[in-house]
PDB file of C-alpha atoms and ligand atoms in Angstrom:
ATOM      1  CA  MET A   1      -2.741  -6.298 -20.891  1.00 49.00           C
ATOM      2  CA  SER A   2      -0.085  -3.710 -21.691  1.00 56.00           C
ATOM      3  CA  LYS A   3       1.353  -3.508 -25.204  1.00 68.00           C
ATOM      4  CA  ILE A   4       5.064  -3.949 -24.615  1.00 73.00           C
ATOM      5  CA  LYS A   5       7.173  -4.263 -27.776  1.00 71.00           C
ATOM      6  CA  TYR A   6      10.152  -6.641 -27.678  1.00 70.00           C
ATOM      7  CA  THR A   7      13.355  -5.982 -29.577  1.00 70.00           C
ATOM      8  CA  LEU A   8      14.914  -9.488 -29.554  1.00 83.00           C
ATOM      9  CA  GLU A   9      13.955 -12.173 -32.073  1.00 90.00           C
ATOM     10  CA  ASP A  10      10.742 -14.069 -31.360  1.00 91.00           C
ATOM     11  CA  SER A  11      10.365 -16.711 -34.099  1.00 92.00           C
ATOM     12  CA  PHE A  12       7.285 -18.682 -35.174  1.00 93.00           C
ATOM     13  CA  LYS A  13       8.953 -21.747 -33.684  1.00 95.00           C
ATOM     14  CA  HIS A  14       9.161 -20.080 -30.250  1.00 95.00           C
ATOM     15  CA  LYS A  15       5.603 -18.747 -30.531  1.00 96.00           C
ATOM     16  CA  GLY A  16       4.400 -22.270 -31.346  1.00 97.00           C
ATOM     17  CA  ARG A  17       6.233 -23.677 -28.351  1.00 97.00           C
ATOM     18  CA  ARG A  18       4.651 -21.061 -26.091  1.00 97.00           C
ATOM     19  CA  LYS A  19       1.213 -22.130 -27.339  1.00 98.00           C
ATOM     20  CA  ARG A  20       1.997 -25.714 -26.389  1.00 98.00           C
ATOM     21  CA  LEU A  21       3.333 -24.605 -23.002  1.00 98.00           C
ATOM     22  CA  VAL A  22       0.094 -22.726 -22.322  1.00 98.00           C
ATOM     23  CA  GLN A  23      -1.921 -25.862 -23.149  1.00 98.00           C
ATOM     24  CA  GLU A  24       0.289 -27.831 -20.786  1.00 98.00           C
ATOM     25  CA  LEU A  25      -0.235 -25.291 -17.975  1.00 98.00           C
ATOM     26  CA  ARG A  26      -3.985 -25.338 -18.552  1.00 98.00           C
ATOM     27  CA  GLY A  27      -3.850 -29.123 -18.254  1.00 98.00           C
ATOM     28  CA  LYS A  28      -2.010 -28.765 -14.948  1.00 98.00           C
ATOM     29  CA  GLY A  29      -4.788 -26.600 -13.528  1.00 97.00           C
ATOM     30  CA  ILE A  30      -3.938 -22.965 -14.332  1.00 98.00           C
ATOM     31  CA  THR A  31      -7.305 -21.359 -15.080  1.00 98.00           C
ATOM     32  CA  ASP A  32      -6.735 -17.591 -15.036  1.00 98.00           C
ATOM     33  CA  GLN A  33      -6.925 -16.591 -18.709  1.00 98.00           C
ATOM     34  CA  THR A  34      -5.055 -13.302 -18.155  1.00 98.00           C
ATOM     35  CA  VAL A  35      -2.119 -15.274 -16.705  1.00 98.00           C
ATOM     36  CA  LEU A  36      -2.197 -17.803 -19.565  1.00 98.00           C
ATOM     37  CA  ASP A  37      -2.291 -14.907 -22.073  1.00 98.00           C
ATOM     38  CA  ALA A  38       0.761 -13.335 -20.422  1.00 98.00           C
ATOM     39  CA  ILE A  39       2.666 -16.647 -20.676  1.00 98.00           C
ATOM     40  CA  LEU A  40       1.623 -16.838 -24.334  1.00 98.00           C
ATOM     41  CA  THR A  41       2.838 -13.292 -24.998  1.00 97.00           C
ATOM     42  CA  VAL A  42       6.095 -12.961 -23.043  1.00 97.00           C
ATOM     43  CA  PRO A  43       9.008 -14.675 -24.827  1.00 97.00           C
ATOM     44  CA  ARG A  44      10.547 -16.749 -22.011  1.00 98.00           C
ATOM     45  CA  HIS A  45      13.629 -17.470 -24.145  1.00 97.00           C
ATOM     46  CA  PHE A  46      14.703 -13.811 -23.813  1.00 97.00           C
ATOM     47  CA  PHE A  47      15.392 -14.572 -20.152  1.00 97.00           C
ATOM     48  CA  PHE A  48      17.657 -17.528 -20.995  1.00 94.00           C
ATOM     49  CA  PRO A  49      21.289 -17.580 -22.118  1.00 89.00           C
ATOM     50  CA  LYS A  50      21.146 -17.535 -25.955  1.00 87.00           C
ATOM     51  CA  ASP A  51      22.688 -21.016 -26.323  1.00 91.00           C
ATOM     52  CA  PHE A  52      19.720 -22.481 -24.445  1.00 93.00           C
ATOM     53  CA  TRP A  53      16.807 -20.670 -26.104  1.00 93.00           C
ATOM     54  CA  ASP A  54      15.394 -23.937 -27.381  1.00 91.00           C
ATOM     55  CA  GLU A  55      14.933 -25.206 -23.835  1.00 94.00           C
ATOM     56  CA  ALA A  56      12.878 -22.211 -22.731  1.00 97.00           C
ATOM     57  CA  TYR A  57       9.451 -23.754 -23.333  1.00 97.00           C
ATOM     58  CA  GLU A  58       9.817 -26.890 -21.277  1.00 97.00           C
ATOM     59  CA  ASP A  59       7.936 -26.689 -18.009  1.00 98.00           C
ATOM     60  CA  LYS A  60      11.146 -26.729 -15.989  1.00 96.00           C
ATOM     61  CA  ALA A  61      13.325 -24.467 -13.873  1.00 96.00           C
ATOM     62  CA  PHE A  62      16.675 -23.669 -15.520  1.00 96.00           C
ATOM     63  CA  PRO A  63      20.054 -22.394 -14.230  1.00 94.00           C
ATOM     64  CA  ILE A  64      20.689 -18.668 -14.849  1.00 92.00           C
ATOM     65  CA  GLY A  65      24.136 -18.386 -13.222  1.00 90.00           C
ATOM     66  CA  SER A  66      25.257 -17.426  -9.711  1.00 90.00           C
ATOM     67  CA  GLY A  67      23.771 -20.721  -8.455  1.00 90.00           C
ATOM     68  CA  GLN A  68      20.215 -19.452  -9.153  1.00 93.00           C
ATOM     69  CA  THR A  69      17.372 -20.528 -11.430  1.00 94.00           C
ATOM     70  CA  ILE A  70      14.548 -19.127 -13.538  1.00 95.00           C
ATOM     71  CA  SER A  71      11.416 -20.642 -11.943  1.00 96.00           C
ATOM     72  CA  GLN A  72       9.398 -23.341 -13.690  1.00 97.00           C
ATOM     73  CA  PRO A  73       6.630 -21.795 -15.861  1.00 98.00           C
ATOM     74  CA  TYR A  74       3.971 -23.649 -13.832  1.00 98.00           C
ATOM     75  CA  THR A  75       5.296 -22.063 -10.634  1.00 98.00           C
ATOM     76  CA  VAL A  76       5.323 -18.580 -12.201  1.00 98.00           C
ATOM     77  CA  ALA A  77       1.763 -19.074 -13.459  1.00 98.00           C
ATOM     78  CA  PHE A  78       0.599 -20.485 -10.099  1.00 98.00           C
ATOM     79  CA  GLN A  79       2.088 -17.644  -8.038  1.00 98.00           C
ATOM     80  CA  THR A  80       0.767 -15.018 -10.464  1.00 98.00           C
ATOM     81  CA  GLN A  81      -2.703 -16.560 -10.412  1.00 98.00           C
ATOM     82  CA  LEU A  82      -2.715 -16.457  -6.591  1.00 98.00           C
ATOM     83  CA  LEU A  83      -1.698 -12.782  -6.639  1.00 98.00           C
ATOM     84  CA  ARG A  84      -4.774 -11.753  -8.722  1.00 98.00           C
ATOM     85  CA  VAL A  85      -3.009  -8.879 -10.435  1.00 97.00           C
ATOM     86  CA  HIS A  86      -5.145  -6.043 -11.801  1.00 96.00           C
ATOM     87  CA  LYS A  87      -4.066  -3.258 -14.137  1.00 96.00           C
ATOM     88  CA  GLY A  88      -2.240  -0.555 -12.208  1.00 97.00           C
ATOM     89  CA  ALA A  89      -1.648  -2.794  -9.159  1.00 98.00           C
ATOM     90  CA  GLN A  90       1.488  -1.967  -7.161  1.00 98.00           C
ATOM     91  CA  ILE A  91       3.419  -5.252  -6.938  1.00 98.00           C
ATOM     92  CA  LEU A  92       6.667  -6.156  -5.193  1.00 98.00           C
ATOM     93  CA  GLU A  93       8.671  -9.171  -6.295  1.00 98.00           C
ATOM     94  CA  VAL A  94      11.417 -10.487  -4.004  1.00 98.00           C
ATOM     95  CA  GLY A  95      14.048 -12.360  -6.069  1.00 97.00           C
ATOM     96  CA  THR A  96      14.380 -10.785  -9.541  1.00 98.00           C
ATOM     97  CA  GLY A  97      16.580 -13.584 -10.915  1.00 97.00           C
ATOM     98  CA  SER A  98      16.217 -13.701 -14.717  1.00 97.00           C
ATOM     99  CA  GLY A  99      13.421 -11.103 -14.724  1.00 98.00           C
ATOM    100  CA  TYR A 100      10.811 -13.417 -16.270  1.00 98.00           C
ATOM    101  CA  GLN A 101       8.298 -13.244 -13.401  1.00 98.00           C
ATOM    102  CA  ALA A 102       8.622  -9.444 -13.328  1.00 98.00           C
ATOM    103  CA  ALA A 103       8.009  -9.332 -17.106  1.00 98.00           C
ATOM    104  CA  ILE A 104       4.807 -11.391 -16.673  1.00 98.00           C
ATOM    105  CA  LEU A 105       3.616  -8.961 -13.982  1.00 98.00           C
ATOM    106  CA  ALA A 106       4.454  -5.962 -16.195  1.00 98.00           C
ATOM    107  CA  HIS A 107       2.435  -7.541 -19.026  1.00 97.00           C
ATOM    108  CA  LEU A 108      -0.542  -7.758 -16.734  1.00 98.00           C
ATOM    109  CA  GLY A 109      -0.286  -3.990 -16.367  1.00 97.00           C
ATOM    110  CA  ALA A 110       1.148  -3.957 -12.844  1.00 98.00           C
ATOM    111  CA  LYS A 111       3.538  -1.337 -11.530  1.00 98.00           C
ATOM    112  CA  VAL A 112       6.421  -3.668 -10.700  1.00 98.00           C
ATOM    113  CA  PHE A 113       9.180  -3.255  -8.119  1.00 98.00           C
ATOM    114  CA  THR A 114      11.673  -6.093  -7.831  1.00 98.00           C
ATOM    115  CA  ILE A 115      14.649  -6.771  -5.539  1.00 98.00           C
ATOM    116  CA  GLU A 116      17.628  -9.056  -6.126  1.00 98.00           C
ATOM    117  CA  ARG A 117      20.479  -9.690  -3.689  1.00 97.00           C
ATOM    118  CA  VAL A 118      23.027 -11.087  -6.188  1.00 97.00           C
ATOM    119  CA  GLU A 119      24.764  -8.150  -7.853  1.00 97.00           C
ATOM    120  CA  GLU A 120      25.675 -10.011 -11.046  1.00 97.00           C
ATOM    121  CA  LEU A 121      22.038 -11.011 -11.662  1.00 97.00           C
ATOM    122  CA  TYR A 122      20.793  -7.550 -10.736  1.00 98.00           C
ATOM    123  CA  ARG A 123      23.122  -5.967 -13.328  1.00 98.00           C
ATOM    124  CA  LYS A 124      22.370  -8.484 -16.080  1.00 96.00           C
ATOM    125  CA  THR A 125      18.600  -8.318 -15.596  1.00 97.00           C
ATOM    126  CA  THR A 126      18.441  -4.534 -15.250  1.00 98.00           C
ATOM    127  CA  GLN A 127      20.269  -4.313 -18.582  1.00 97.00           C
ATOM    128  CA  LEU A 128      17.835  -6.768 -20.180  1.00 96.00           C
ATOM    129  CA  PHE A 129      14.817  -4.784 -18.922  1.00 96.00           C
ATOM    130  CA  GLY A 130      16.390  -1.694 -20.518  1.00 95.00           C
ATOM    131  CA  LYS A 131      16.900  -3.502 -23.819  1.00 94.00           C
ATOM    132  CA  LEU A 132      13.325  -4.838 -23.770  1.00 93.00           C
ATOM    133  CA  LYS A 133      11.991  -1.446 -22.611  1.00 93.00           C
ATOM    134  CA  LEU A 134      10.151  -3.144 -19.764  1.00 94.00           C
ATOM    135  CA  PRO A 135       8.751  -0.749 -17.174  1.00 93.00           C
ATOM    136  CA  VAL A 136      10.117  -2.527 -14.082  1.00 97.00           C
ATOM    137  CA  THR A 137      11.957  -0.832 -11.209  1.00 98.00           C
ATOM    138  CA  CYS A 138      14.894  -2.908  -9.916  1.00 98.00           C
ATOM    139  CA  TYR A 139      16.668  -2.751  -6.578  1.00 98.00           C
ATOM    140  CA  LEU A 140      19.854  -4.449  -5.425  1.00 98.00           C
ATOM    141  CA  GLY A 141      19.729  -5.688  -1.834  1.00 97.00           C
ATOM    142  CA  ASP A 142      18.059  -7.907   0.742  1.00 95.00           C
ATOM    143  CA  GLY A 143      14.383  -8.185  -0.164  1.00 96.00           C
ATOM    144  CA  SER A 144      13.504 -10.377   2.817  1.00 94.00           C
ATOM    145  CA  MET A 145      12.453  -7.195   4.614  1.00 93.00           C
ATOM    146  CA  GLY A 146      10.411  -5.955   1.668  1.00 96.00           C
ATOM    147  CA  LEU A 147      10.541  -2.418   0.347  1.00 97.00           C
ATOM    148  CA  PRO A 148       8.782  -0.275   2.986  1.00 96.00           C
ATOM    149  CA  GLN A 149       9.477   2.985   1.119  1.00 96.00           C
ATOM    150  CA  LYS A 150       7.234   1.836  -1.774  1.00 97.00           C
ATOM    151  CA  SER A 151       4.483   0.248   0.350  1.00 97.00           C
ATOM    152  CA  PRO A 152       1.553  -0.301   0.554  1.00 98.00           C
ATOM    153  CA  PHE A 153       1.486  -3.034  -2.102  1.00 98.00           C
ATOM    154  CA  ASP A 154      -1.528  -4.700  -3.699  1.00 98.00           C
ATOM    155  CA  GLY A 155       0.602  -7.800  -4.005  1.00 98.00           C
ATOM    156  CA  ILE A 156       3.949  -9.188  -2.895  1.00 98.00           C
ATOM    157  CA  VAL A 157       5.414 -12.304  -4.468  1.00 98.00           C
ATOM    158  CA  VAL A 158       8.460 -14.012  -3.028  1.00 97.00           C
ATOM    159  CA  THR A 159      10.227 -16.226  -5.574  1.00 97.00           C
ATOM    160  CA  ALA A 160      12.648 -17.933  -3.162  1.00 95.00           C
ATOM    161  CA  GLY A 161      11.841 -20.289  -0.279  1.00 94.00           C
ATOM    162  CA  GLY A 162      11.625 -18.660   3.168  1.00 88.00           C
ATOM    163  CA  ASN A 163      11.625 -20.206   6.630  1.00 85.00           C
ATOM    164  CA  SER A 164       9.204 -17.904   8.416  1.00 80.00           C
ATOM    165  CA  LEU A 165       6.253 -15.709   7.666  1.00 64.00           C
ATOM    166  CA  ALA A 166       8.114 -12.428   7.337  1.00 67.00           C
ATOM    167  CA  GLU A 167       5.946 -10.124   9.497  1.00 76.00           C
ATOM    168  CA  GLN A 168       7.488  -7.112   7.810  1.00 81.00           C
ATOM    169  CA  LEU A 169       6.218  -8.253   4.421  1.00 94.00           C
ATOM    170  CA  LYS A 170       2.641  -8.650   5.727  1.00 94.00           C
ATOM    171  CA  GLU A 171       2.702  -5.140   7.089  1.00 94.00           C
ATOM    172  CA  GLN A 172       3.623  -3.766   3.660  1.00 97.00           C
ATOM    173  CA  LEU A 173       0.333  -4.957   2.135  1.00 98.00           C
ATOM    174  CA  GLY A 174      -2.486  -2.506   1.628  1.00 97.00           C
ATOM    175  CA  LYS A 175      -6.070  -3.446   2.588  1.00 97.00           C
ATOM    176  CA  GLY A 176      -7.094  -6.358   0.348  1.00 97.00           C
ATOM    177  CA  GLY A 177      -3.433  -6.965  -0.559  1.00 98.00           C
ATOM    178  CA  ARG A 178      -2.089 -10.479  -1.164  1.00 98.00           C
ATOM    179  CA  LEU A 179       1.291 -11.922  -0.180  1.00 97.00           C
ATOM    180  CA  VAL A 180       2.412 -15.112  -1.927  1.00 97.00           C
ATOM    181  CA  VAL A 181       5.382 -16.635  -0.119  1.00 96.00           C
ATOM    182  CA  PRO A 182       6.803 -20.167  -0.268  1.00 96.00           C
ATOM    183  CA  THR A 183       7.488 -21.138   3.332  1.00 94.00           C
ATOM    184  CA  GLY A 184       9.096 -24.233   4.810  1.00 94.00           C
ATOM    185  CA  ASN A 185      12.523 -25.804   5.133  1.00 91.00           C
ATOM    186  CA  ARG A 186      15.423 -25.744   2.695  1.00 88.00           C
ATOM    187  CA  SER A 187      14.196 -28.715   0.680  1.00 90.00           C
ATOM    188  CA  ILE A 188      10.415 -28.171   0.474  1.00 95.00           C
ATOM    189  CA  GLN A 189       8.001 -25.286   0.985  1.00 95.00           C
ATOM    190  CA  LYS A 190       4.246 -24.732   1.162  1.00 96.00           C
ATOM    191  CA  MET A 191       2.894 -22.022  -1.098  1.00 96.00           C
ATOM    192  CA  VAL A 192       1.409 -19.683   1.491  1.00 95.00           C
ATOM    193  CA  LEU A 193      -1.079 -16.937   0.620  1.00 96.00           C
ATOM    194  CA  ILE A 194      -1.723 -14.200   3.162  1.00 96.00           C
ATOM    195  CA  GLU A 195      -4.499 -11.717   2.494  1.00 97.00           C
ATOM    196  CA  ARG A 196      -4.808  -8.515   4.467  1.00 97.00           C
ATOM    197  CA  LEU A 197      -8.549  -8.314   5.067  1.00 97.00           C
ATOM    198  CA  VAL A 198      -8.585  -5.166   7.211  1.00 93.00           C
ATOM    199  CA  GLU A 199      -5.918  -3.197   9.122  1.00 89.00           C
ATOM    200  CA  ASN A 200      -5.081  -5.920  11.666  1.00 92.00           C
ATOM    201  CA  LYS A 201      -6.783  -8.961  10.213  1.00 96.00           C
ATOM    202  CA  TYR A 202      -5.026 -11.397   7.909  1.00 96.00           C
ATOM    203  CA  GLU A 203      -6.131 -14.708   6.421  1.00 96.00           C
ATOM    204  CA  ARG A 204      -3.550 -17.423   5.730  1.00 95.00           C
ATOM    205  CA  THR A 205      -4.116 -20.316   3.336  1.00 96.00           C
ATOM    206  CA  GLU A 206      -1.769 -22.989   1.950  1.00 96.00           C
ATOM    207  CA  HIS A 207      -1.644 -24.048  -1.694  1.00 97.00           C
ATOM    208  CA  GLY A 208       0.529 -27.130  -2.131  1.00 97.00           C
ATOM    209  CA  ASP A 209       4.202 -28.040  -2.040  1.00 97.00           C
ATOM    210  CA  PHE A 210       6.937 -26.393  -4.097  1.00 97.00           C
ATOM    211  CA  LYS A 211      10.717 -26.385  -4.194  1.00 95.00           C
ATOM    212  CA  PHE A 212      12.575 -23.061  -4.461  1.00 95.00           C
ATOM    213  CA  VAL A 213      16.157 -21.901  -4.011  1.00 93.00           C
ATOM    214  CA  PRO A 214      16.486 -20.492  -0.468  1.00 93.00           C
ATOM    215  CA  LEU A 215      15.477 -16.946   0.445  1.00 93.00           C
ATOM    216  CA  LEU A 216      18.597 -15.571   2.102  1.00 93.00           C
ATOM    217  CA  GLY A 217      18.975 -12.450   4.219  1.00 91.00           C
ATOM    218  CA  LYS A 218      17.772 -11.010   7.505  1.00 89.00           C
ATOM    219  CA  ASN A 219      14.308 -12.589   7.401  1.00 86.00           C
ATOM    220  CA  GLY A 220      15.439 -15.642   5.442  1.00 87.00           C
ATOM    221  CA  TRP A 221      18.093 -18.300   5.794  1.00 84.00           C
ATOM    222  CA  GLU A 222      21.615 -17.382   6.903  1.00 78.00           C
ATOM    223  CA  THR A 223      23.942 -16.392   4.059  1.00 67.00           C
TER     224      THR A 223
HETATM  225  N1  SAM B   1      11.678 -14.614 -10.152  1.00 57.22           N
HETATM  226  C1  SAM B   1      12.850 -15.179 -10.748  1.00 57.22           C
HETATM  227  C2  SAM B   1      12.729 -15.346 -12.226  1.00 57.22           C
HETATM  228  O1  SAM B   1      11.646 -15.068 -12.790  1.00 57.22           O
HETATM  229  O2  SAM B   1      13.728 -15.729 -12.847  1.00 57.22           O
HETATM  230  C3  SAM B   1      13.205 -16.491 -10.094  1.00 57.22           C
HETATM  231  C4  SAM B   1      14.309 -16.303  -9.222  1.00 57.22           C
HETATM  232  S1  SAM B   1      15.154 -17.550  -8.374  1.00 57.22           S
HETATM  233  C5  SAM B   1      14.056 -18.895  -8.195  1.00 57.22           C
HETATM  234  C6  SAM B   1      15.167 -16.774  -6.762  1.00 57.22           C
HETATM  235  C7  SAM B   1      15.964 -15.491  -6.707  1.00 57.22           C
HETATM  236  O3  SAM B   1      15.837 -14.951  -5.377  1.00 57.22           O
HETATM  237  C8  SAM B   1      17.457 -15.674  -6.942  1.00 57.22           C
HETATM  238  O4  SAM B   1      17.872 -14.840  -7.985  1.00 57.22           O
HETATM  239  C9  SAM B   1      18.088 -15.268  -5.607  1.00 57.22           C
HETATM  240  O5  SAM B   1      19.356 -14.658  -5.743  1.00 57.22           O
HETATM  241  C10 SAM B   1      17.039 -14.313  -5.057  1.00 57.22           C
HETATM  242  N2  SAM B   1      17.074 -14.086  -3.610  1.00 57.22           N
HETATM  243  C11 SAM B   1      17.268 -14.974  -2.603  1.00 57.22           C
HETATM  244  N3  SAM B   1      17.209 -14.359  -1.402  1.00 57.22           N
HETATM  245  C12 SAM B   1      16.955 -13.032  -1.671  1.00 57.22           C
HETATM  246  C13 SAM B   1      16.778 -11.882  -0.845  1.00 57.22           C
HETATM  247  N4  SAM B   1      16.841 -11.924   0.489  1.00 57.22           N
HETATM  248  N5  SAM B   1      16.537 -10.701  -1.457  1.00 57.22           N
HETATM  249  C14 SAM B   1      16.469 -10.607  -2.813  1.00 57.22           C
HETATM  250  N6  SAM B   1      16.632 -11.670  -3.638  1.00 57.22           N
HETATM  251  C15 SAM B   1      16.869 -12.871  -3.075  1.00 57.22           C
END
């Protein structure tokens, strides 16, 4: 795990709440210790509006403005566990939102690229990454087509619900790469994992039902 120093206040109270959250996630079936350690280390309240810091360690999604949400900690842990991030892995996140998922990936030592389509969120989160000195590269735009100029990726995680299996995203995986993409209709999605086994061979598995805000854009829902 990388040693990233945070510059906002992380109190004993918040650290204690993170410990409890980790126990809760373990109880819900998260087993990857590196993921649990990242949740324990990254102060989720930094990614919340200051007035709501005390709500940051409930296992719930929370509004972050612009009609969007920071994902539920269980969902972040589940998607990260499916990605199997190793140190130095090149990872693309579609849907930067608050920046929390990207911060977890950075803590696991990944080289993180993240795209957000809402300008206000992009600006706010890029500023926060600067303040926290988090090594994450942010893009503003439609991530439903991936980021071909930075491919191949060891992992791609989509943090909004799509309606199809974005072929373009699959093609941006390197050999052995893993794409984690919630896929379904606007109200419910299956967590789909696609692994690129060799050049033209992919394996698709499904990992339960989740509910995300919609993935908009060319390969998503209409805006
Ligand atoms: N990963 C985020 C976090 O840790 O806070 C959760 C983000 S929220 C559940 C989903 C995000 O995806 C929203 O910020 C939304 O604006 C963004 N989004 C939706 N469609 C997108 C697209 N085509 N390209 C980039 N971002 C998109």
